Amino acid sequence: MPEPATIALPTYADIELAAQRIAGVAHRTPVMTSRTANARTHAQLFFKCETFQRGGAFKFRGAYNALVQLPDDQKRRGVVAFSSGNHAQAVGLAGQILGIPRVIVMPADSPEVKRRATAEYGAEIVLYDRLTDDREAIGRRLADERGLAVIPPYDHPAIVAGAGTAARELIEEVGPLDVLLTPCGGGGLLSGSALAAEALSPGCRVLGVEPLAGDDATRSFRSKTLQSVRNPDTIADGARTASLGRLTFPLVLGHVADMLTVDDRTLVRALFFLWERMKLIVEPTGALAAAAVLERLLDVRGARVGIILSGGNVDLSQVQAWRALL
Ligand SMILES: *Cc1c(COP(=O)(O)O)cnc(C)c1O
């Protein structure tokens, strides 16, 4: 167990402040419903479409919230982020808006669509080998050499608070929920969502959903001891994270009702439903929470269910390979 006394965990008040900072900069994304999805699950489903967020994922919320608070001299020197994709794009875009130089350390095998978008936002990209290099070491060396601030993808109070603003908007718009599900990689989105739901919809059960091959957060949750996973083989590339973090692990333990896992085959079935039936371009990681509900891994009959569709940066060249998993 981490020592909570030594770590200042974010609270709902931080989500309120983040919401004020990102207002007018981040999109207030739409909430979609589907009679077909409701009929299939015998529930009322509300899909919060962060696929339409700037940068194509919820991560812009946290990245902007973190960058806008940096002291002026740090804003001049710049930032460095290491990410498999969406965090990179988010920091790239937030830094562009704020005029902050940024270096992004990305795996050489991250989806082409994400690499290209990051470059288009004007960030300097440093590639590394996911199997042999230590990205944090690379990031820290760059930070030391150039005086850059490291912007972590999830284990940072401003990132968690920013992520929580999506669930805040969802509940504000549709009212109290019985259940709220979010994808889970490093647990920033899940932690922020749980804090928001606890404040705005007391009694709402918040569930995190991760890929079966990378079930470290589920094992951590069950055993109450931090577990990790190494380079899990899953199409949910945004949830290949090794483990929950120093902030997100205690937040998940303290505020989340349960964790669920989804195998890649089930995830692909949900992806095709979202694309074909709901016309929503969601990426695999972004569909984890939806998959748990649509593929009925969870009984939600009669419930009002919030689902965060966390991102939409699909590498369309992969679609045939994914279909082959069915
Ligand atoms: C990063 C990411 C996640 C996971 O978020 P964490 O805060 O790391 O748990 C989920 N979905 C998408 C689309 C992402 O980019």
Short mmCIF file of C-alpha atoms and ligand atoms in Angstrom, two decimals:
data_model
loop_
_atom_site.label_atom_id
_atom_site.label_comp_id
_atom_site.label_asym_id
_atom_site.label_seq_id
_atom_site.Cartn_x
_atom_site.Cartn_y
_atom_site.Cartn_z
CA MET A 1 0.00 0.00 0.00
CA PRO A 2 1.24 3.53 -0.73
CA GLU A 3 1.36 5.90 2.24
CA PRO A 4 -1.65 8.19 1.76
CA ALA A 5 -0.33 10.67 4.34
CA THR A 6 2.53 11.63 2.03
CA ILE A 7 0.43 12.11 -1.12
CA ALA A 8 -2.07 14.92 -1.67
CA LEU A 9 -4.90 13.25 -3.54
CA PRO A 10 -7.11 15.40 -5.78
CA THR A 11 -10.70 15.95 -4.68
CA TYR A 12 -13.93 16.99 -6.34
CA ALA A 13 -13.02 20.65 -5.70
CA ASP A 14 -10.07 20.19 -8.08
CA ILE A 15 -12.47 18.96 -10.77
CA GLU A 16 -14.57 22.11 -10.34
CA LEU A 17 -11.45 24.27 -10.77
CA ALA A 18 -10.35 22.24 -13.79
CA ALA A 19 -13.80 22.72 -15.35
CA GLN A 20 -13.41 26.48 -15.01
CA ARG A 21 -9.91 26.42 -16.55
CA ILE A 22 -10.89 24.36 -19.58
CA ALA A 23 -14.22 26.13 -20.19
CA GLY A 24 -14.29 27.60 -23.70
CA VAL A 25 -11.11 25.74 -24.68
CA ALA A 26 -12.10 22.07 -24.40
CA HIS A 27 -15.28 20.98 -26.17
CA ARG A 28 -18.35 20.19 -24.11
CA THR A 29 -18.83 16.86 -25.89
CA PRO A 30 -22.25 15.47 -26.82
CA VAL A 31 -24.11 12.72 -24.97
CA MET A 32 -25.67 10.16 -27.32
CA THR A 33 -28.39 7.60 -26.73
CA SER A 34 -29.52 4.61 -28.78
CA ARG A 35 -32.87 2.82 -28.65
CA THR A 36 -31.17 -0.26 -30.07
CA ALA A 37 -28.54 -0.25 -27.31
CA ASN A 38 -31.22 0.37 -24.67
CA ALA A 39 -33.38 -2.48 -25.98
CA ARG A 40 -30.40 -4.81 -26.07
CA THR A 41 -29.49 -4.11 -22.43
CA HIS A 42 -32.94 -3.28 -20.98
CA ALA A 43 -31.39 -0.14 -19.53
CA GLN A 44 -31.08 3.55 -20.28
CA LEU A 45 -27.59 4.17 -21.63
CA PHE A 46 -25.95 7.58 -21.92
CA PHE A 47 -22.77 7.65 -24.01
CA LYS A 48 -20.44 10.59 -23.29
CA CYS A 49 -18.64 11.07 -26.59
CA GLU A 50 -15.09 12.15 -25.82
CA THR A 51 -14.38 10.89 -29.33
CA PHE A 52 -15.39 14.42 -30.33
CA GLN A 53 -13.05 16.09 -27.82
CA ARG A 54 -10.19 18.18 -29.18
CA GLY A 55 -7.31 15.85 -30.02
CA GLY A 56 -9.86 13.03 -30.33
CA ALA A 57 -9.86 11.89 -26.68
CA PHE A 58 -10.65 13.02 -23.12
CA LYS A 59 -6.92 13.51 -22.49
CA PHE A 60 -7.02 17.10 -23.73
CA ARG A 61 -8.94 18.01 -20.55
CA GLY A 62 -6.15 16.95 -18.21
CA ALA A 63 -3.30 18.09 -20.44
CA TYR A 64 -4.66 21.61 -20.76
CA ASN A 65 -5.48 21.76 -17.05
CA ALA A 66 -1.89 20.78 -16.22
CA LEU A 67 -0.14 23.03 -18.75
CA VAL A 68 -2.15 26.17 -18.09
CA GLN A 69 -1.11 26.07 -14.40
CA LEU A 70 2.66 25.93 -15.03
CA PRO A 71 4.67 28.93 -13.84
CA ASP A 72 5.62 31.36 -16.64
CA ASP A 73 9.33 30.43 -16.70
CA GLN A 74 8.39 26.75 -17.07
CA LYS A 75 5.97 27.63 -19.84
CA ARG A 76 8.91 29.24 -21.65
CA ARG A 77 11.26 26.25 -21.16
CA GLY A 78 8.64 23.70 -22.13
CA VAL A 79 7.36 20.24 -21.28
CA VAL A 80 8.02 16.60 -22.10
CA ALA A 81 5.46 13.79 -22.18
CA PHE A 82 5.78 10.07 -22.82
CA SER A 83 2.72 8.42 -24.28
CA SER A 84 1.40 5.72 -26.57
CA GLY A 85 -0.61 8.33 -28.39
CA ASN A 86 -3.58 10.25 -27.07
CA HIS A 87 -1.75 11.92 -24.20
CA ALA A 88 0.92 12.92 -26.69
CA GLN A 89 -1.67 14.49 -28.95
CA ALA A 90 -3.31 16.21 -26.00
CA VAL A 91 -0.06 17.72 -24.73
CA GLY A 92 0.88 18.60 -28.31
CA LEU A 93 -2.37 20.48 -28.82
CA ALA A 94 -2.61 22.08 -25.37
CA GLY A 95 0.99 23.29 -25.71
CA GLN A 96 0.27 24.69 -29.15
CA ILE A 97 -2.71 26.65 -27.80
CA LEU A 98 -0.67 27.97 -24.86
CA GLY A 99 2.56 28.58 -26.83
CA ILE A 100 4.58 26.08 -24.77
CA PRO A 101 7.43 24.11 -26.43
CA ARG A 102 6.87 20.36 -26.07
CA VAL A 103 8.78 17.15 -26.67
CA ILE A 104 6.82 13.90 -26.99
CA VAL A 105 8.45 10.51 -26.35
CA MET A 106 6.38 7.92 -28.28
CA PRO A 107 6.73 4.19 -28.96
CA ALA A 108 7.98 3.59 -32.50
CA ASP A 109 5.06 1.15 -33.04
CA SER A 110 2.26 3.47 -31.90
CA PRO A 111 -0.58 3.86 -34.40
CA GLU A 112 0.42 5.91 -37.43
CA VAL A 113 -2.71 8.08 -37.07
CA LYS A 114 -1.62 9.13 -33.57
CA ARG A 115 2.00 9.80 -34.56
CA ARG A 116 1.00 11.93 -37.51
CA ALA A 117 -1.52 13.95 -35.49
CA THR A 118 1.08 14.65 -32.78
CA ALA A 119 3.53 15.90 -35.40
CA GLU A 120 0.83 18.09 -36.92
CA TYR A 121 0.34 19.83 -33.57
CA GLY A 122 3.94 20.98 -33.88
CA ALA A 123 5.49 18.88 -31.11
CA GLU A 124 9.03 17.51 -31.36
CA ILE A 125 8.78 13.70 -31.42
CA VAL A 126 11.36 11.28 -29.97
CA LEU A 127 10.64 7.61 -30.79
CA TYR A 128 11.62 4.67 -28.58
CA ASP A 129 11.36 0.88 -28.74
CA ARG A 130 8.52 -0.29 -26.49
CA LEU A 131 10.20 -3.66 -25.89
CA THR A 132 13.77 -2.57 -25.11
CA ASP A 133 13.87 1.10 -24.07
CA ASP A 134 12.78 2.73 -20.79
CA ARG A 135 10.58 5.64 -21.88
CA GLU A 136 10.59 7.25 -18.46
CA ALA A 137 14.39 7.28 -18.43
CA ILE A 138 14.40 8.88 -21.89
CA GLY A 139 11.83 11.45 -20.77
CA ARG A 140 13.72 12.26 -17.59
CA ARG A 141 17.02 12.69 -19.42
CA LEU A 142 15.38 15.15 -21.80
CA ALA A 143 13.78 16.93 -18.84
CA ASP A 144 17.17 17.28 -17.07
CA GLU A 145 19.07 18.38 -20.15
CA ARG A 146 16.59 21.02 -21.26
CA GLY A 147 14.81 21.99 -18.04
CA LEU A 148 11.50 20.59 -19.28
CA ALA A 149 8.60 19.73 -16.95
CA VAL A 150 7.48 16.10 -17.19
CA ILE A 151 3.71 15.87 -17.81
CA PRO A 152 2.70 12.31 -16.87
CA PRO A 153 -0.26 10.71 -18.66
CA TYR A 154 -2.35 9.89 -15.58
CA ASP A 155 -0.55 10.02 -12.24
CA HIS A 156 -0.79 13.76 -11.66
CA PRO A 157 -3.47 15.71 -9.71
CA ALA A 158 -4.17 18.11 -12.60
CA ILE A 159 -4.50 15.24 -15.08
CA VAL A 160 -6.93 13.34 -12.82
CA ALA A 161 -8.96 16.49 -12.13
CA GLY A 162 -9.13 17.38 -15.82
CA ALA A 163 -10.22 13.84 -16.70
CA GLY A 164 -13.01 14.07 -14.12
CA THR A 165 -14.64 16.99 -15.93
CA ALA A 166 -16.11 14.64 -18.58
CA ALA A 167 -18.15 12.71 -16.00
CA ARG A 168 -19.09 16.00 -14.38
CA GLU A 169 -20.55 17.27 -17.66
CA LEU A 170 -22.32 13.97 -18.28
CA ILE A 171 -24.09 13.95 -14.90
CA GLU A 172 -24.85 17.66 -15.15
CA GLU A 173 -26.55 17.01 -18.49
CA VAL A 174 -28.49 13.78 -17.90
CA GLY A 175 -28.97 13.78 -14.13
CA PRO A 176 -28.10 11.13 -11.54
CA LEU A 177 -26.86 7.75 -12.71
CA ASP A 178 -27.07 4.29 -11.15
CA VAL A 179 -23.87 3.11 -12.79
CA LEU A 180 -20.99 4.88 -14.52
CA LEU A 181 -18.36 2.95 -16.48
CA THR A 182 -15.07 4.19 -17.86
CA PRO A 183 -12.12 2.54 -19.60
CA CYS A 184 -9.07 2.11 -17.38
CA GLY A 185 -5.41 2.25 -18.31
CA GLY A 186 -3.41 4.05 -15.64
CA GLY A 187 -6.62 4.97 -13.85
CA GLY A 188 -6.67 8.75 -14.31
CA LEU A 189 -10.00 8.81 -16.13
CA LEU A 190 -11.50 6.29 -13.74
CA SER A 191 -10.30 8.16 -10.62
CA GLY A 192 -11.53 11.53 -11.83
CA SER A 193 -14.86 10.07 -12.92
CA ALA A 194 -15.32 8.38 -9.54
CA LEU A 195 -14.67 11.65 -7.68
CA ALA A 196 -17.17 13.48 -9.90
CA ALA A 197 -19.85 10.81 -9.55
CA GLU A 198 -19.45 10.64 -5.79
CA ALA A 199 -20.05 14.39 -5.52
CA LEU A 200 -22.80 14.77 -8.14
CA SER A 201 -24.61 11.43 -8.10
CA PRO A 202 -24.25 9.89 -4.64
CA GLY A 203 -24.84 6.16 -4.67
CA CYS A 204 -23.74 5.80 -8.29
CA ARG A 205 -21.59 2.69 -8.74
CA VAL A 206 -18.45 3.59 -10.69
CA LEU A 207 -16.81 0.72 -12.56
CA GLY A 208 -13.51 0.60 -14.42
CA VAL A 209 -13.07 -1.60 -17.48
CA GLU A 210 -9.70 -2.79 -18.76
CA PRO A 211 -8.51 -5.26 -21.38
CA LEU A 212 -8.30 -8.86 -20.11
CA ALA A 213 -4.67 -9.14 -21.28
CA GLY A 214 -3.77 -6.11 -19.16
CA ASP A 215 -5.84 -6.84 -16.05
CA ASP A 216 -3.36 -5.36 -13.58
CA ALA A 217 -5.82 -2.79 -12.20
CA THR A 218 -8.44 -5.48 -11.59
CA ARG A 219 -5.89 -7.61 -9.75
CA SER A 220 -4.68 -4.56 -7.82
CA PHE A 221 -8.25 -3.69 -6.87
CA ARG A 222 -9.06 -7.23 -5.71
CA SER A 223 -5.81 -7.83 -3.82
CA LYS A 224 -5.43 -4.23 -2.55
CA THR A 225 -1.76 -4.53 -3.52
CA LEU A 226 -0.37 -2.78 -6.59
CA GLN A 227 0.01 -5.28 -9.44
CA SER A 228 1.60 -4.69 -12.81
CA VAL A 229 1.66 -6.13 -16.30
CA ARG A 230 4.36 -6.00 -19.00
CA ASN A 231 3.49 -5.06 -22.60
CA PRO A 232 0.07 -6.75 -22.64
CA ASP A 233 -1.06 -8.04 -26.04
CA THR A 234 -4.33 -6.21 -26.71
CA ILE A 235 -5.82 -4.02 -29.42
CA ALA A 236 -6.67 -1.48 -26.68
CA ASP A 237 -3.35 0.35 -27.10
CA GLY A 238 -4.33 3.19 -24.73
CA ALA A 239 -4.72 0.72 -21.85
CA ARG A 240 -1.40 -1.11 -22.17
CA THR A 241 -0.22 0.79 -19.10
CA ALA A 242 1.96 -1.23 -16.72
CA SER A 243 0.06 -0.35 -13.54
CA LEU A 244 -2.05 2.15 -11.65
CA GLY A 245 -0.09 5.06 -10.18
CA ARG A 246 0.76 6.48 -6.77
CA LEU A 247 -2.30 8.73 -6.93
CA THR A 248 -4.65 6.61 -8.98
CA PHE A 249 -4.22 3.38 -7.01
CA PRO A 250 -5.49 4.83 -3.71
CA LEU A 251 -8.19 6.78 -5.57
CA VAL A 252 -9.42 3.65 -7.32
CA LEU A 253 -9.36 1.67 -4.07
CA GLY A 254 -11.23 4.40 -2.24
CA HIS A 255 -13.87 5.47 -4.75
CA VAL A 256 -14.46 2.73 -7.34
CA ALA A 257 -17.11 0.03 -6.82
CA ASP A 258 -15.58 -2.68 -9.00
CA MET A 259 -13.37 -3.51 -11.98
CA LEU A 260 -14.26 -5.54 -15.08
CA THR A 261 -12.17 -7.02 -17.88
CA VAL A 262 -13.02 -7.41 -21.57
CA ASP A 263 -11.20 -9.71 -24.02
CA ASP A 264 -10.26 -8.39 -27.45
CA ARG A 265 -12.91 -10.43 -29.26
CA THR A 266 -15.67 -8.99 -27.13
CA LEU A 267 -14.18 -5.55 -27.60
CA VAL A 268 -14.24 -5.91 -31.39
CA ARG A 269 -17.93 -6.92 -31.29
CA ALA A 270 -18.70 -3.75 -29.36
CA LEU A 271 -16.57 -1.65 -31.71
CA PHE A 272 -18.54 -2.84 -34.73
CA PHE A 273 -21.80 -2.12 -32.93
CA LEU A 274 -20.69 1.43 -32.14
CA TRP A 275 -19.43 2.04 -35.68
CA GLU A 276 -22.23 0.37 -37.63
CA ARG A 277 -25.28 0.89 -35.46
CA MET A 278 -24.51 4.13 -33.65
CA LYS A 279 -22.26 5.69 -36.33
CA LEU A 280 -19.72 6.53 -33.64
CA ILE A 281 -16.05 6.25 -34.57
CA VAL A 282 -14.57 4.94 -31.33
CA GLU A 283 -11.07 3.48 -30.92
CA PRO A 284 -10.62 0.11 -29.17
CA THR A 285 -9.54 1.58 -25.82
CA GLY A 286 -12.38 4.07 -26.02
CA ALA A 287 -14.92 1.26 -26.34
CA LEU A 288 -13.90 -0.79 -23.28
CA ALA A 289 -16.66 0.53 -21.01
CA ALA A 290 -19.26 0.27 -23.77
CA ALA A 291 -18.18 -3.32 -24.48
CA ALA A 292 -18.81 -4.40 -20.89
CA VAL A 293 -22.39 -3.11 -21.11
CA LEU A 294 -23.28 -3.89 -24.74
CA GLU A 295 -21.86 -7.41 -24.52
CA ARG A 296 -23.70 -7.90 -21.23
CA LEU A 297 -20.78 -8.70 -18.97
CA LEU A 298 -22.74 -6.78 -16.36
CA ASP A 299 -26.43 -6.84 -15.49
CA VAL A 300 -27.71 -3.27 -15.85
CA ARG A 301 -31.43 -4.03 -16.37
CA GLY A 302 -33.57 -1.09 -15.35
CA ALA A 303 -30.58 1.14 -14.58
CA ARG A 304 -29.53 4.57 -15.79
CA VAL A 305 -26.03 3.91 -17.07
CA GLY A 306 -23.33 6.41 -18.02
CA ILE A 307 -20.63 5.18 -20.40
CA ILE A 308 -17.55 7.19 -21.28
CA LEU A 309 -16.46 6.67 -24.89
CA SER A 310 -13.00 7.96 -24.10
CA GLY A 311 -11.44 8.38 -27.54
CA GLY A 312 -11.85 8.02 -31.26
CA ASN A 313 -8.39 7.94 -32.80
CA VAL A 314 -8.87 4.77 -34.82
CA ASP A 315 -6.13 3.49 -37.07
CA LEU A 316 -8.44 2.44 -39.91
CA SER A 317 -5.71 0.34 -41.54
CA GLN A 318 -6.22 -2.08 -38.61
CA VAL A 319 -9.92 -2.70 -39.12
CA GLN A 320 -9.51 -5.86 -41.26
CA ALA A 321 -7.14 -7.36 -38.71
CA TRP A 322 -9.59 -6.60 -35.91
CA ARG A 323 -12.50 -8.11 -37.82
CA ALA A 324 -10.46 -11.28 -38.19
CA LEU A 325 -10.62 -11.66 -34.39
CA LEU A 326 -14.39 -12.26 -34.57
C1 LIG B 1 -5.48 7.16 -22.04
C2 LIG B 1 -6.74 6.59 -22.49
C3 LIG B 1 -7.51 5.76 -21.64
C4 LIG B 1 -7.04 5.36 -20.27
O1 LIG B 1 -6.97 6.46 -19.41
P1 LIG B 1 -6.20 6.33 -18.02
O2 LIG B 1 -6.41 7.62 -17.35
O3 LIG B 1 -4.77 6.04 -18.32
O4 LIG B 1 -6.83 5.18 -17.31
C5 LIG B 1 -8.72 5.31 -22.08
N1 LIG B 1 -9.18 5.61 -23.31
C6 LIG B 1 -8.48 6.38 -24.16
C7 LIG B 1 -9.05 6.66 -25.50
C8 LIG B 1 -7.23 6.90 -23.78
O5 LIG B 1 -6.56 7.66 -24.63
#
